[in-house]
XYZ file of C-alpha atoms in Angstrom:
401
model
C 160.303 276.181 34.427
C 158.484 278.952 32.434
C 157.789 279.878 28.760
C 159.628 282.895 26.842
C 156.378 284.590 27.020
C 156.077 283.794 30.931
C 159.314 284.904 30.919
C 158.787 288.141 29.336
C 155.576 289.323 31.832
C 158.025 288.948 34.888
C 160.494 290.698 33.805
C 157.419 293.452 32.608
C 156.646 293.373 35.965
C 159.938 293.615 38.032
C 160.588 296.464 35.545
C 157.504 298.618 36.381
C 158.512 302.544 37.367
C 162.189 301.716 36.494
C 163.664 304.546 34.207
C 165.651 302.453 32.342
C 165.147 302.080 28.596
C 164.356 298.537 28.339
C 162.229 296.315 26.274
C 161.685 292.926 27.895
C 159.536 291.876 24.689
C 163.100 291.365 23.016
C 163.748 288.497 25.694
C 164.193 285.790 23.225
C 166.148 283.231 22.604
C 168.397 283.536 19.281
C 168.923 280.821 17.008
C 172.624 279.621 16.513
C 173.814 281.581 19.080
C 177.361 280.361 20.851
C 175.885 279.599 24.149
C 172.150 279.118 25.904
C 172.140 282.225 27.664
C 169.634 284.907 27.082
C 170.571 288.764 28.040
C 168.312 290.983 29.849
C 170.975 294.024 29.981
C 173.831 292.799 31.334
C 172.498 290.112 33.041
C 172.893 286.419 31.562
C 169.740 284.164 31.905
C 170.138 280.053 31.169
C 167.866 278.698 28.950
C 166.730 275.234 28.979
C 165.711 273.002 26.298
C 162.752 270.615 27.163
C 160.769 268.648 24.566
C 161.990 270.931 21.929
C 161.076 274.079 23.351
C 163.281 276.463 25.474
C 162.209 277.627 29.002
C 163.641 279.184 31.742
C 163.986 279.570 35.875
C 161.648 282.321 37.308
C 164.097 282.934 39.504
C 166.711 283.288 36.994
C 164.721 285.679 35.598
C 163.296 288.073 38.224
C 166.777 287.863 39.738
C 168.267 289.508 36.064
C 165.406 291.968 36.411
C 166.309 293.081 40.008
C 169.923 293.137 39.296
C 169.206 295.663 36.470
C 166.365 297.618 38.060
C 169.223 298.803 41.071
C 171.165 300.677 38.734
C 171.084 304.101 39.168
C 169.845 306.241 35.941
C 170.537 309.822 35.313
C 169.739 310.015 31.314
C 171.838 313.493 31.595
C 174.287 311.621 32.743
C 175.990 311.191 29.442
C 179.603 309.729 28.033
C 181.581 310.166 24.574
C 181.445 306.501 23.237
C 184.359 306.687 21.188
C 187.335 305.042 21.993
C 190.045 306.647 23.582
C 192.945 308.021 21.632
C 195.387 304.830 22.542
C 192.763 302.138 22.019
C 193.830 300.012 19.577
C 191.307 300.827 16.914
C 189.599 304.304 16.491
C 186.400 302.561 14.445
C 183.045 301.311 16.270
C 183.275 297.956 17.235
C 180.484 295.809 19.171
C 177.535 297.996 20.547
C 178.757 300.944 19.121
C 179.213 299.440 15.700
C 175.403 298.681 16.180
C 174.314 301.770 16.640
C 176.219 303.563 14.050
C 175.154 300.875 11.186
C 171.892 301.798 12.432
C 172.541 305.389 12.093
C 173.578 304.441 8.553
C 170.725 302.883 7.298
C 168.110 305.746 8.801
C 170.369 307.829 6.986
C 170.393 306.096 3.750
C 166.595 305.349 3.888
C 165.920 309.133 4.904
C 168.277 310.615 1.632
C 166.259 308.268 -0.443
C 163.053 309.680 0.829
C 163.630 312.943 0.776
C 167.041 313.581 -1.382
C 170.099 314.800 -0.489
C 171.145 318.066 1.019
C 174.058 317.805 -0.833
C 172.741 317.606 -3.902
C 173.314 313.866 -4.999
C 171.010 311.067 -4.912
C 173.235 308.750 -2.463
C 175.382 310.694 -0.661
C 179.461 309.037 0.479
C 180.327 312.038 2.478
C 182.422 310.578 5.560
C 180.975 311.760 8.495
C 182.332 309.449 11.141
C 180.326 309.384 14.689
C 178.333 312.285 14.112
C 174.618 312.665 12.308
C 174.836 311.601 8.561
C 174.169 313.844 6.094
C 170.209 313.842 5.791
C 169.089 312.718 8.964
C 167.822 314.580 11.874
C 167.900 313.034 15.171
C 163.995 313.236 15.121
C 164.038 311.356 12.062
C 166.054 308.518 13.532
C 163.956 308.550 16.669
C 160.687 308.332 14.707
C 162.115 305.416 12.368
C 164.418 303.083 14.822
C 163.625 303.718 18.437
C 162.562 300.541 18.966
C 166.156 298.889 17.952
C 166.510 297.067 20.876
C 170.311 295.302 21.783
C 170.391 292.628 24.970
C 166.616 294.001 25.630
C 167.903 298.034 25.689
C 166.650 300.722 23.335
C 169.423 303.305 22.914
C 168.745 305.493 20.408
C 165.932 307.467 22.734
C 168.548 308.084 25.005
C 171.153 309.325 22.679
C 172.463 313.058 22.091
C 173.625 314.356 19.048
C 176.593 317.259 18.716
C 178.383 318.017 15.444
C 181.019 315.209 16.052
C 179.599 312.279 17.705
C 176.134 310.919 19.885
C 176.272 310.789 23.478
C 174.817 308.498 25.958
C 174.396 307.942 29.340
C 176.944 306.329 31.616
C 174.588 303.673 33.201
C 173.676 302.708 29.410
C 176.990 302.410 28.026
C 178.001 300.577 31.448
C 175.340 298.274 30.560
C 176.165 297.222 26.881
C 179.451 297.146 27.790
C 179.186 294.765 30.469
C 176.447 292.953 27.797
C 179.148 292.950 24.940
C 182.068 291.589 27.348
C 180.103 288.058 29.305
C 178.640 287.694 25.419
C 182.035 287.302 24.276
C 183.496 284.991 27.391
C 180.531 282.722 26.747
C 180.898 282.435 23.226
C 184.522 281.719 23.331
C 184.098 279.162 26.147
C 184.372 275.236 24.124
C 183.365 272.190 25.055
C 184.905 269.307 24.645
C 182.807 266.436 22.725
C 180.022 265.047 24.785
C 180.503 261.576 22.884
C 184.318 260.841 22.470
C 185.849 263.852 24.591
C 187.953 265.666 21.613
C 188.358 268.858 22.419
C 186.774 271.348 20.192
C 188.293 274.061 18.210
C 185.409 276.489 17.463
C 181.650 276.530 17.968
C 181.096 274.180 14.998
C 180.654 271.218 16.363
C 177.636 272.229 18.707
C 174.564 270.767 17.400
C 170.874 271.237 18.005
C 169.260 268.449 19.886
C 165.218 268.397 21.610
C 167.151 268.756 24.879
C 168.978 271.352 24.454
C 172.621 272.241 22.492
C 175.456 269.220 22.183
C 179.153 269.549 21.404
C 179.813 266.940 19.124
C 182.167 266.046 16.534
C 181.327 264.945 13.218
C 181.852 261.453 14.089
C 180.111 261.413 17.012
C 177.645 263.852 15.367
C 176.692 260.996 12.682
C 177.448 258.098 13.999
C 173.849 257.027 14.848
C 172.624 259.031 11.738
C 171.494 257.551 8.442
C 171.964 259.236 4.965
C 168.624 260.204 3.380
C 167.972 257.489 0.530
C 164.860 259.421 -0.816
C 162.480 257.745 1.319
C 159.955 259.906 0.893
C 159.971 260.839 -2.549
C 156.959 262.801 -3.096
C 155.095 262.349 -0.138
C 153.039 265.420 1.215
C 154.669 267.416 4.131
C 151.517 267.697 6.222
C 151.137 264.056 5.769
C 154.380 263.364 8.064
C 154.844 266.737 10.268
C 153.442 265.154 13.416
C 153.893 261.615 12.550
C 157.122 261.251 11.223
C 159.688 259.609 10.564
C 162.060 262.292 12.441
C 164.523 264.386 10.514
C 166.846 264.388 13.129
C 167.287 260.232 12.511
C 169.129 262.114 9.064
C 172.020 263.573 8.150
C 171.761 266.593 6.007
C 171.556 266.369 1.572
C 173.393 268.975 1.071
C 176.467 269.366 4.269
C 180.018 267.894 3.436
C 180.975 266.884 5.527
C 177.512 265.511 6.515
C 175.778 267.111 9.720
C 172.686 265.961 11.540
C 169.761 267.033 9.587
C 167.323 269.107 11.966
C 164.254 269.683 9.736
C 161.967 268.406 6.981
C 162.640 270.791 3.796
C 159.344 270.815 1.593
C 158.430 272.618 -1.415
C 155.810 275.288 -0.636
C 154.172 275.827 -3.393
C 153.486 271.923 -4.168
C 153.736 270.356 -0.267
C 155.717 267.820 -1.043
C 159.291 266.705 0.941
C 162.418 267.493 -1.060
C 164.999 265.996 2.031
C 166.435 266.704 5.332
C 168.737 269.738 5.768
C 170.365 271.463 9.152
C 169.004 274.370 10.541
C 171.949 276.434 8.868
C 170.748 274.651 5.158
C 167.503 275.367 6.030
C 167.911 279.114 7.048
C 169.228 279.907 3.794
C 166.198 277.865 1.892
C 164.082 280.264 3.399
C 165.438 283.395 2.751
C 166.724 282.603 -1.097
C 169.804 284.918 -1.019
C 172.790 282.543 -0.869
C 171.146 279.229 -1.588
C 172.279 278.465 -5.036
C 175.753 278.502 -4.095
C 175.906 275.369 -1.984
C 176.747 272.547 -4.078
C 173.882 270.545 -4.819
C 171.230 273.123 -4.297
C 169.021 273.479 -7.308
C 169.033 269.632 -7.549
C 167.420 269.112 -4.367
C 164.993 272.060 -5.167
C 163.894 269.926 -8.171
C 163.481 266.863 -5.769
C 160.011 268.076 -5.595
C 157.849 266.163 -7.853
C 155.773 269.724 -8.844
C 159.283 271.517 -9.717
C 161.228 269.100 -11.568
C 159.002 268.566 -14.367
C 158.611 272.300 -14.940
C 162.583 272.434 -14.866
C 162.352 275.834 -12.898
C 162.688 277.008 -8.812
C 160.263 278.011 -6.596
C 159.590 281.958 -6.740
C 162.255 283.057 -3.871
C 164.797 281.904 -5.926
C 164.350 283.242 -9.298
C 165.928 286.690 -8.651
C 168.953 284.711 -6.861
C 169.344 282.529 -10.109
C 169.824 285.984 -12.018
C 171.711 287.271 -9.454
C 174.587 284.230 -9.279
C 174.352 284.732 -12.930
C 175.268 288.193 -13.222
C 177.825 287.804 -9.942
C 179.968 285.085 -12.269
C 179.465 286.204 -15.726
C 179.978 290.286 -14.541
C 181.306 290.459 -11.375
C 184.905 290.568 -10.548
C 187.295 287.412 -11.016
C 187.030 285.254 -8.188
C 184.688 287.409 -6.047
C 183.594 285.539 -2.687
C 181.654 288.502 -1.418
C 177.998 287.415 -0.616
C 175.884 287.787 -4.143
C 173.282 289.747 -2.383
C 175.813 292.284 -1.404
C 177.663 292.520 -4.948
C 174.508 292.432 -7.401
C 171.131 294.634 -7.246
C 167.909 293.666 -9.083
C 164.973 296.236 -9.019
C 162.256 294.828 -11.245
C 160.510 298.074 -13.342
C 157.056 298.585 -13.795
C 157.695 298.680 -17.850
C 158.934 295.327 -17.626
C 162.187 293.334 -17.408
C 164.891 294.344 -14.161
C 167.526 297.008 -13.769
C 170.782 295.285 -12.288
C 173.905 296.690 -10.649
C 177.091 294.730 -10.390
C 179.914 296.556 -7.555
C 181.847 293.908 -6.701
C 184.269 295.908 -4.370
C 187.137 294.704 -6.310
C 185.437 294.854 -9.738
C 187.550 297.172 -12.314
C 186.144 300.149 -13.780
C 183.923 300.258 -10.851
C 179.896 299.230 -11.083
C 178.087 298.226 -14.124
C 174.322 299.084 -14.749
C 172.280 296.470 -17.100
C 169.039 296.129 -18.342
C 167.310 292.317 -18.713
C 164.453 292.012 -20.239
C 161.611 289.658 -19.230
C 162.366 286.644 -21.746
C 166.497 287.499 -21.277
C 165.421 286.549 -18.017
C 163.627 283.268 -18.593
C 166.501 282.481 -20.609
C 168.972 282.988 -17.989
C 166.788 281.273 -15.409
C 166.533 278.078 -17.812
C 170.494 278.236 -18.305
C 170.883 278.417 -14.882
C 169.342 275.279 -13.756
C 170.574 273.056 -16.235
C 173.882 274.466 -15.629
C 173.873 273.856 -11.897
C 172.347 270.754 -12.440
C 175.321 269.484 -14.560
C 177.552 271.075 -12.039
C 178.780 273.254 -14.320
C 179.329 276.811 -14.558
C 176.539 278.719 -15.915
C 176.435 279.290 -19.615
C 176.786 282.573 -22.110
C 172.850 283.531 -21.811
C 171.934 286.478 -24.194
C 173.860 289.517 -23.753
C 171.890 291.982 -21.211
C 171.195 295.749 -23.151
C 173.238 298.547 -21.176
C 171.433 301.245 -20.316
């Protein structure tokens, strides 16, 4: 067995003098991913779970390396990617979809930068597979020719007429090959390892030291005990290495309850708030969606440095305004992601410029203004609110701008 990183200097060198527009650096292992197979191209590799950290064959791996370096590669070689005119959808999907998000984006970031040719600030002309408005094929080169997908880099290879990108055969033979066994292995389910239900969905595979399990939630908890706050401010560092496990827990905030996978700790102070999942966890970390699970802000405030202050740690003062803003401004009912419905830019005069587009808001978007102390005031309201379990209060009406 051999480390990603082993992993990644074989296929380097299997791959030396072959044309193809690869980047075996990418060979890594995703987390939450439907299945325990890793794609160099088109080729599957297994990965192995062994004392919590995933390995692979050699063989496996030189093998995927070989099997890709015998393609043949003529770069002007090059196909339409759109779908025919009987397909049963005429938009990107998979691969394709990839690429043209990522075409989007350089596009948006490049208008921003240097303005429209238009004439408007963000431009919404349609301009289906071929180069936004604003970009130059250059441009997208310079900025995202390193976007790799199953360990290819596309956009270097792509060519750009007035109504779509091109690329060559091999390429698209690849990704499509890539998109196709990444969909049979997702969709393949397991039946649970403990009681032999058969699964419905991917949901019931849980992380485990050795590797992925298909369990159901019974089986899932069974040997799992509910977190009783045991360690009620006790310093992370002081039980990392030493325990006791998380994975002996079930989640704080899951319902129903699933096995807890990690240690969640405040930061700023050290100390252990409670087990969560990896999916619990995940959002912890990045702050956007958080505050929406039920239960969140009081677990945040299990540290003993937070609760006293009656506040959250820094990542999660802009998503406080934000799940403000979504309820008290956004549409009725709006279960779009807050991140995606409501902007925050903070200003260097002070206080935060906020957009609300819900996409089913009337009247379209609304711009606000919130000052530094309407702010603190919102933030304050906000965690007693979703501490009571309540919807969050009237705060002080935002100024329009």
């Amino acid at each position: 067995m051999i480390t990603q990183k082993l992993a990644v200097q074989y296929l380097i060198d299997e791959m030396r003098g072959c044309p193809l527009p690869v980047a075996p650096e990418q060979f890594k292992r995703k987390r939450f991913t439907g299945h325990d197979a890793v794609f160099f191209g088109h080729q599957p590799v297994r990965a192995y779970k062994h004392a919590n950290r995933w390995q692979f064959h050699e063989p496996d791996v030189r093998e995927a390396a070989r099997r890709l370096a015998a393609l043949e590669w003529d770069p002007a070689d090059i196909v339409d990617p759109r779908p025919s005119a009987d397909s049963h959808t005429l938009a990107p999907t998979g691969w394709r979809a990839q690429i043209q998000n990522v075409t989007g984006s350089a596009a948006a970031a490049a208008r921003h930068r240097n303005g429209c040719p238009c004439g408007t600030t963000w431009c919404r002309q349609e301009t289906g597979w071929a180069l936004p408005c604003g970009l130059t094929a250059h441009d997208l080169l310079q900025h995202y020719g390193s976007y790799s997908i199953a360990c290819m880099l596309p956009i270097p290879t792509l060519v750009w007429t007035d109504a779509t990108w091109l690329i060559p055969r091999t390429l698209a033979f690849i990704l499509d090959r890539w998109q196709e066994t990444e969909h049979d292995l997702s969709t393949v389910l397991s039946p649970c390892s403990g009681c032999g239900t058969p699964s419905q969905d991917s949901s019931w595979r849980v992380p485990t030291t050795s590797g992925w399990k298909t369990l159901c939630p019974a089986c899932a908890t069974a040997t799992l005990r509910p977190y009783r706050q045991e360690l009620k401010g006790t310093s992370y560092a002081r039980i990392r290495d030493r325990g006791p496990k998380a994975s002996d827990y079930l989640c704080v905030l899951c319902d129903p309850p699933r096995p807890a996978a990690v240690w969640d700790h405040c930061h700023e102070h050290g100390l252990v708030r409670g087990p969560l999942c990896g999916r619990c966890n995940t959002a912890e970390g990045q702050g956007k969606e958080f505050l929406n699970l039920k239960g969140s802000v009081a677990h945040l405030l299990r540290c003993d440095g937070c609760r006293p202050r009656r506040t959250v740690p820094p990542h999660h003062r802009l998503a406080a305004l934000r799940r403000h803003l979504h309820l008290e401004r956004g549409a009725d009912g709006c279960n779009w992601p807050m991140h995606m419905c409501v902007s925050i830019t903070e200003t260097a005069e002070g206080g935060y410029n906020c957009q609300i587009r819900c996409p089913e808001r009337r009247g379209g978007p609304v711009s606000l203004h919130v000052t530094d102390e309407e702010f603190e005031h919102i933030l304050s309201q906000a965690v007693e609110g979703l501490l009571s379990g309540m919807l969050l209060p009237e705060g002080p009406t935002p100024s329009r701008d």
